[in-house]
Amino acid sequence: MKKLFAFCIIAVAAGSASAAHAESATFTTKQTSSQAVGGARPDGTTFGGQMTTGTSETVAADGKKWSGSHKCVGVTMPPNDTTYNARIMCDNSDPSGTSATIWGCTMPAKDTNTVFCTGWAFGKTGAYAGRRGTMTFVGVDGTGSGTSQWGK
């Protein structure tokens, strides 16, 4: 279960940390800390949550680059929730401001541990204030990459 969350949250958190410098950007992320909790139901299905922190490096469409950080909390969903296997919420910051993101992610693939996520961003301060955006992310073993698109 710890691996499950490490992949999901690492991947998601990193992607959410930037993108106000331009309308679109790509990013890479790296998890720096992780703490998982959870257990099993009487039927044997597992549940859990995890908090992670990490860093991100972003490149805007116009070539500008910057670094950011994030902290995230994620939980697994019930077995019959077919939309996403995990939901993750993150607070993100970089030199331009802060934002919050909400992610929906798959479970890690059994053969590769790869996680895929889709996210929605909500600006809080600075260049992000009052803006909304969307994100994509793919991650493996505490590192990942993705894209971001911000609206006005």
PDB file of N, CA and C in Angstrom, residues 42-100:
ATOM      1  N   PRO A  42     -12.488  -6.201   6.270  1.00  0.00           N
ATOM      2  CA  PRO A  42     -12.727  -7.628   6.528  1.00  0.00           C
ATOM      3  C   PRO A  42     -12.706  -8.482   5.259  1.00  0.00           C
ATOM      4  N   ASP A  43     -13.080  -7.887   4.098  1.00  0.00           N
ATOM      5  CA  ASP A  43     -13.078  -8.669   2.858  1.00  0.00           C
ATOM      6  C   ASP A  43     -11.697  -8.750   2.206  1.00  0.00           C
ATOM      7  N   GLY A  44     -10.676  -8.142   2.841  1.00  0.00           N
ATOM      8  CA  GLY A  44      -9.316  -8.218   2.329  1.00  0.00           C
ATOM      9  C   GLY A  44      -8.895  -7.055   1.452  1.00  0.00           C
ATOM     10  N   THR A  45      -9.819  -6.211   1.039  1.00  0.00           N
ATOM     11  CA  THR A  45      -9.428  -5.050   0.241  1.00  0.00           C
ATOM     12  C   THR A  45      -8.728  -4.035   1.139  1.00  0.00           C
ATOM     13  N   THR A  46      -7.750  -3.356   0.592  1.00  0.00           N
ATOM     14  CA  THR A  46      -6.964  -2.417   1.386  1.00  0.00           C
ATOM     15  C   THR A  46      -7.441  -0.984   1.186  1.00  0.00           C
ATOM     16  N   PHE A  47      -7.101  -0.143   2.130  1.00  0.00           N
ATOM     17  CA  PHE A  47      -7.373   1.286   2.042  1.00  0.00           C
ATOM     18  C   PHE A  47      -6.182   2.005   2.648  1.00  0.00           C
ATOM     19  N   GLY A  48      -5.990   3.238   2.272  1.00  0.00           N
ATOM     20  CA  GLY A  48      -4.876   3.956   2.855  1.00  0.00           C
ATOM     21  C   GLY A  48      -4.822   5.397   2.409  1.00  0.00           C
ATOM     22  N   GLY A  49      -3.890   6.084   3.009  1.00  0.00           N
ATOM     23  CA  GLY A  49      -3.627   7.468   2.680  1.00  0.00           C
ATOM     24  C   GLY A  49      -2.144   7.735   2.798  1.00  0.00           C
ATOM     25  N   GLN A  50      -1.716   8.839   2.216  1.00  0.00           N
ATOM     26  CA  GLN A  50      -0.309   9.164   2.268  1.00  0.00           C
ATOM     27  C   GLN A  50      -0.120  10.667   2.146  1.00  0.00           C
ATOM     28  N   MET A  51       0.863  11.182   2.877  1.00  0.00           N
ATOM     29  CA  MET A  51       1.273  12.572   2.728  1.00  0.00           C
ATOM     30  C   MET A  51       2.665  12.563   2.136  1.00  0.00           C
ATOM     31  N   THR A  52       2.882  13.433   1.138  1.00  0.00           N
ATOM     32  CA  THR A  52       4.198  13.534   0.519  1.00  0.00           C
ATOM     33  C   THR A  52       4.572  14.998   0.338  1.00  0.00           C
ATOM     34  N   THR A  53       5.859  15.226   0.201  1.00  0.00           N
ATOM     35  CA  THR A  53       6.376  16.533  -0.194  1.00  0.00           C
ATOM     36  C   THR A  53       7.334  16.300  -1.349  1.00  0.00           C
ATOM     37  N   GLY A  54       7.559  17.338  -2.122  1.00  0.00           N
ATOM     38  CA  GLY A  54       8.472  17.182  -3.242  1.00  0.00           C
ATOM     39  C   GLY A  54       8.816  18.492  -3.916  1.00  0.00           C
ATOM     40  N   THR A  55       9.602  18.367  -4.963  1.00  0.00           N
ATOM     41  CA  THR A  55      10.048  19.520  -5.740  1.00  0.00           C
ATOM     42  C   THR A  55       9.667  19.325  -7.197  1.00  0.00           C
ATOM     43  N   SER A  56       9.622  20.440  -7.926  1.00  0.00           N
ATOM     44  CA  SER A  56       9.321  20.367  -9.357  1.00  0.00           C
ATOM     45  C   SER A  56      10.209  21.331 -10.122  1.00  0.00           C
ATOM     46  N   GLU A  57      10.461  20.990 -11.364  1.00  0.00           N
ATOM     47  CA  GLU A  57      11.173  21.849 -12.302  1.00  0.00           C
ATOM     48  C   GLU A  57      10.239  22.025 -13.491  1.00  0.00           C
ATOM     49  N   THR A  58       9.981  23.284 -13.870  1.00  0.00           N
ATOM     50  CA  THR A  58       9.002  23.582 -14.910  1.00  0.00           C
ATOM     51  C   THR A  58       9.655  24.351 -16.049  1.00  0.00           C
ATOM     52  N   VAL A  59       9.214  24.040 -17.279  1.00  0.00           N
ATOM     53  CA  VAL A  59       9.632  24.769 -18.468  1.00  0.00           C
ATOM     54  C   VAL A  59       8.372  25.247 -19.171  1.00  0.00           C
ATOM     55  N   ALA A  60       8.230  26.566 -19.293  1.00  0.00           N
ATOM     56  CA  ALA A  60       7.065  27.152 -19.950  1.00  0.00           C
ATOM     57  C   ALA A  60       7.206  27.053 -21.470  1.00  0.00           C
ATOM     58  N   ALA A  61       6.096  27.244 -22.162  1.00  0.00           N
ATOM     59  CA  ALA A  61       6.092  27.185 -23.617  1.00  0.00           C
ATOM     60  C   ALA A  61       7.057  28.204 -24.219  1.00  0.00           C
ATOM     61  N   ASP A  62       7.282  29.322 -23.539  1.00  0.00           N
ATOM     62  CA  ASP A  62       8.192  30.351 -24.049  1.00  0.00           C
ATOM     63  C   ASP A  62       9.651  30.112 -23.646  1.00  0.00           C
ATOM     64  N   GLY A  63       9.936  28.967 -22.988  1.00  0.00           N
ATOM     65  CA  GLY A  63      11.298  28.597 -22.624  1.00  0.00           C
ATOM     66  C   GLY A  63      11.733  29.003 -21.229  1.00  0.00           C
ATOM     67  N   LYS A  64      10.959  29.810 -20.513  1.00  0.00           N
ATOM     68  CA  LYS A  64      11.316  30.198 -19.145  1.00  0.00           C
ATOM     69  C   LYS A  64      11.281  28.967 -18.249  1.00  0.00           C
ATOM     70  N   LYS A  65      12.198  28.939 -17.269  1.00  0.00           N
ATOM     71  CA  LYS A  65      12.301  27.805 -16.348  1.00  0.00           C
ATOM     72  C   LYS A  65      12.216  28.298 -14.921  1.00  0.00           C
ATOM     73  N   TRP A  66      11.648  27.450 -14.028  1.00  0.00           N
ATOM     74  CA  TRP A  66      11.602  27.773 -12.608  1.00  0.00           C
ATOM     75  C   TRP A  66      11.413  26.508 -11.787  1.00  0.00           C
ATOM     76  N   SER A  67      11.692  26.619 -10.491  1.00  0.00           N
ATOM     77  CA  SER A  67      11.558  25.504  -9.548  1.00  0.00           C
ATOM     78  C   SER A  67      10.406  25.786  -8.603  1.00  0.00           C
ATOM     79  N   GLY A  68       9.807  24.718  -8.076  1.00  0.00           N
ATOM     80  CA  GLY A  68       8.715  24.853  -7.126  1.00  0.00           C
ATOM     81  C   GLY A  68       8.731  23.724  -6.118  1.00  0.00           C
ATOM     82  N   SER A  69       7.766  23.775  -5.210  1.00  0.00           N
ATOM     83  CA  SER A  69       7.632  22.710  -4.209  1.00  0.00           C
ATOM     84  C   SER A  69       6.150  22.422  -3.996  1.00  0.00           C
ATOM     85  N   HIS A  70       5.864  21.261  -3.410  1.00  0.00           N
ATOM     86  CA  HIS A  70       4.481  20.876  -3.168  1.00  0.00           C
ATOM     87  C   HIS A  70       4.394  19.970  -1.941  1.00  0.00           C
ATOM     88  N   LYS A  71       3.197  19.953  -1.345  1.00  0.00           N
ATOM     89  CA  LYS A  71       2.876  18.976  -0.303  1.00  0.00           C
ATOM     90  C   LYS A  71       1.495  18.458  -0.634  1.00  0.00           C
ATOM     91  N   CYS A  72       1.331  17.137  -0.515  1.00  0.00           N
ATOM     92  CA  CYS A  72       0.091  16.493  -0.958  1.00  0.00           C
ATOM     93  C   CYS A  72      -0.410  15.475   0.056  1.00  0.00           C
ATOM     94  N   VAL A  73      -1.719  15.258   0.015  1.00  0.00           N
ATOM     95  CA  VAL A  73      -2.372  14.212   0.795  1.00  0.00           C
ATOM     96  C   VAL A  73      -3.244  13.429  -0.174  1.00  0.00           C
ATOM     97  N   GLY A  74      -3.148  12.115  -0.141  1.00  0.00           N
ATOM     98  CA  GLY A  74      -3.945  11.286  -1.030  1.00  0.00           C
ATOM     99  C   GLY A  74      -4.583  10.127  -0.297  1.00  0.00           C
ATOM    100  N   VAL A  75      -5.685   9.624  -0.866  1.00  0.00           N
ATOM    101  CA  VAL A  75      -6.376   8.460  -0.305  1.00  0.00           C
ATOM    102  C   VAL A  75      -6.783   7.527  -1.432  1.00  0.00           C
ATOM    103  N   THR A  76      -6.810   6.227  -1.130  1.00  0.00           N
ATOM    104  CA  THR A  76      -7.337   5.273  -2.099  1.00  0.00           C
ATOM    105  C   THR A  76      -8.852   5.331  -2.034  1.00  0.00           C
ATOM    106  N   MET A  77      -9.477   4.920  -3.126  1.00  0.00           N
ATOM    107  CA  MET A  77     -10.931   4.936  -3.218  1.00  0.00           C
ATOM    108  C   MET A  77     -11.474   3.528  -3.012  1.00  0.00           C
ATOM    109  N   PRO A  78     -12.773   3.393  -2.700  1.00  0.00           N
ATOM    110  CA  PRO A  78     -13.360   2.066  -2.529  1.00  0.00           C
ATOM    111  C   PRO A  78     -13.192   1.230  -3.800  1.00  0.00           C
ATOM    112  N   PRO A  79     -13.189  -0.101  -3.678  1.00  0.00           N
ATOM    113  CA  PRO A  79     -12.954  -0.978  -4.822  1.00  0.00           C
ATOM    114  C   PRO A  79     -13.918  -0.758  -5.992  1.00  0.00           C
ATOM    115  N   ASN A  80     -15.130  -0.329  -5.747  1.00  0.00           N
ATOM    116  CA  ASN A  80     -16.098  -0.171  -6.835  1.00  0.00           C
ATOM    117  C   ASN A  80     -16.096   1.222  -7.460  1.00  0.00           C
ATOM    118  N   ASP A  81     -15.190   2.083  -7.041  1.00  0.00           N
ATOM    119  CA  ASP A  81     -15.074   3.408  -7.645  1.00  0.00           C
ATOM    120  C   ASP A  81     -14.243   3.244  -8.911  1.00  0.00           C
ATOM    121  N   THR A  82     -14.885   3.243 -10.061  1.00  0.00           N
ATOM    122  CA  THR A  82     -14.186   2.923 -11.301  1.00  0.00           C
ATOM    123  C   THR A  82     -13.584   4.137 -12.000  1.00  0.00           C
ATOM    124  N   THR A  83     -13.865   5.350 -11.542  1.00  0.00           N
ATOM    125  CA  THR A  83     -13.313   6.527 -12.206  1.00  0.00           C
ATOM    126  C   THR A  83     -11.832   6.686 -11.890  1.00  0.00           C
ATOM    127  N   TYR A  84     -11.468   6.743 -10.624  1.00  0.00           N
ATOM    128  CA  TYR A  84     -10.071   6.871 -10.204  1.00  0.00           C
ATOM    129  C   TYR A  84      -9.825   5.939  -9.041  1.00  0.00           C
ATOM    130  N   ASN A  85      -8.607   5.406  -8.954  1.00  0.00           N
ATOM    131  CA  ASN A  85      -8.242   4.539  -7.846  1.00  0.00           C
ATOM    132  C   ASN A  85      -7.745   5.318  -6.640  1.00  0.00           C
ATOM    133  N   ALA A  86      -7.261   6.529  -6.878  1.00  0.00           N
ATOM    134  CA  ALA A  86      -6.768   7.371  -5.781  1.00  0.00           C
ATOM    135  C   ALA A  86      -7.129   8.817  -6.076  1.00  0.00           C
ATOM    136  N   ARG A  87      -7.372   9.576  -5.026  1.00  0.00           N
ATOM    137  CA  ARG A  87      -7.631  11.017  -5.131  1.00  0.00           C
ATOM    138  C   ARG A  87      -6.565  11.719  -4.307  1.00  0.00           C
ATOM    139  N   ILE A  88      -6.021  12.800  -4.847  1.00  0.00           N
ATOM    140  CA  ILE A  88      -4.915  13.497  -4.206  1.00  0.00           C
ATOM    141  C   ILE A  88      -5.165  14.999  -4.245  1.00  0.00           C
ATOM    142  N   MET A  89      -4.871  15.676  -3.164  1.00  0.00           N
ATOM    143  CA  MET A  89      -4.977  17.125  -3.075  1.00  0.00           C
ATOM    144  C   MET A  89      -3.597  17.674  -2.722  1.00  0.00           C
ATOM    145  N   CYS A  90      -3.202  18.766  -3.405  1.00  0.00           N
ATOM    146  CA  CYS A  90      -1.870  19.332  -3.187  1.00  0.00           C
ATOM    147  C   CYS A  90      -1.918  20.841  -3.011  1.00  0.00           C
ATOM    148  N   ASP A  91      -1.008  21.345  -2.205  1.00  0.00           N
ATOM    149  CA  ASP A  91      -0.692  22.772  -2.150  1.00  0.00           C
ATOM    150  C   ASP A  91       0.643  22.926  -2.848  1.00  0.00           C
ATOM    151  N   ASN A  92       0.745  23.922  -3.756  1.00  0.00           N
ATOM    152  CA  ASN A  92       1.924  24.107  -4.585  1.00  0.00           C
ATOM    153  C   ASN A  92       2.410  25.542  -4.482  1.00  0.00           C
ATOM    154  N   SER A  93       3.721  25.721  -4.578  1.00  0.00           N
ATOM    155  CA  SER A  93       4.254  27.080  -4.573  1.00  0.00           C
ATOM    156  C   SER A  93       5.481  27.159  -5.473  1.00  0.00           C
ATOM    157  N   ASP A  94       5.666  28.318  -6.073  1.00  0.00           N
ATOM    158  CA  ASP A  94       6.848  28.632  -6.852  1.00  0.00           C
ATOM    159  C   ASP A  94       7.033  30.139  -6.784  1.00  0.00           C
ATOM    160  N   PRO A  95       8.066  30.693  -7.398  1.00  0.00           N
ATOM    161  CA  PRO A  95       8.298  32.139  -7.272  1.00  0.00           C
ATOM    162  C   PRO A  95       7.139  33.023  -7.739  1.00  0.00           C
ATOM    163  N   SER A  96       6.221  32.507  -8.566  1.00  0.00           N
ATOM    164  CA  SER A  96       5.101  33.307  -9.073  1.00  0.00           C
ATOM    165  C   SER A  96       3.884  33.326  -8.161  1.00  0.00           C
ATOM    166  N   GLY A  97       3.776  32.377  -7.226  1.00  0.00           N
ATOM    167  CA  GLY A  97       2.610  32.320  -6.362  1.00  0.00           C
ATOM    168  C   GLY A  97       2.300  30.926  -5.893  1.00  0.00           C
ATOM    169  N   THR A  98       1.045  30.743  -5.433  1.00  0.00           N
ATOM    170  CA  THR A  98       0.622  29.445  -4.905  1.00  0.00           C
ATOM    171  C   THR A  98      -0.660  28.984  -5.593  1.00  0.00           C
ATOM    172  N   SER A  99      -0.853  27.671  -5.581  1.00  0.00           N
ATOM    173  CA  SER A  99      -2.067  27.082  -6.143  1.00  0.00           C
ATOM    174  C   SER A  99      -2.396  25.811  -5.375  1.00  0.00           C
ATOM    175  N   ALA A 100      -3.608  25.328  -5.585  1.00  0.00           N
ATOM    176  CA  ALA A 100      -4.039  24.049  -5.031  1.00  0.00           C
ATOM    177  C   ALA A 100      -4.469  23.182  -6.201  1.00  0.00           C
TER     178      ALA A 100
END
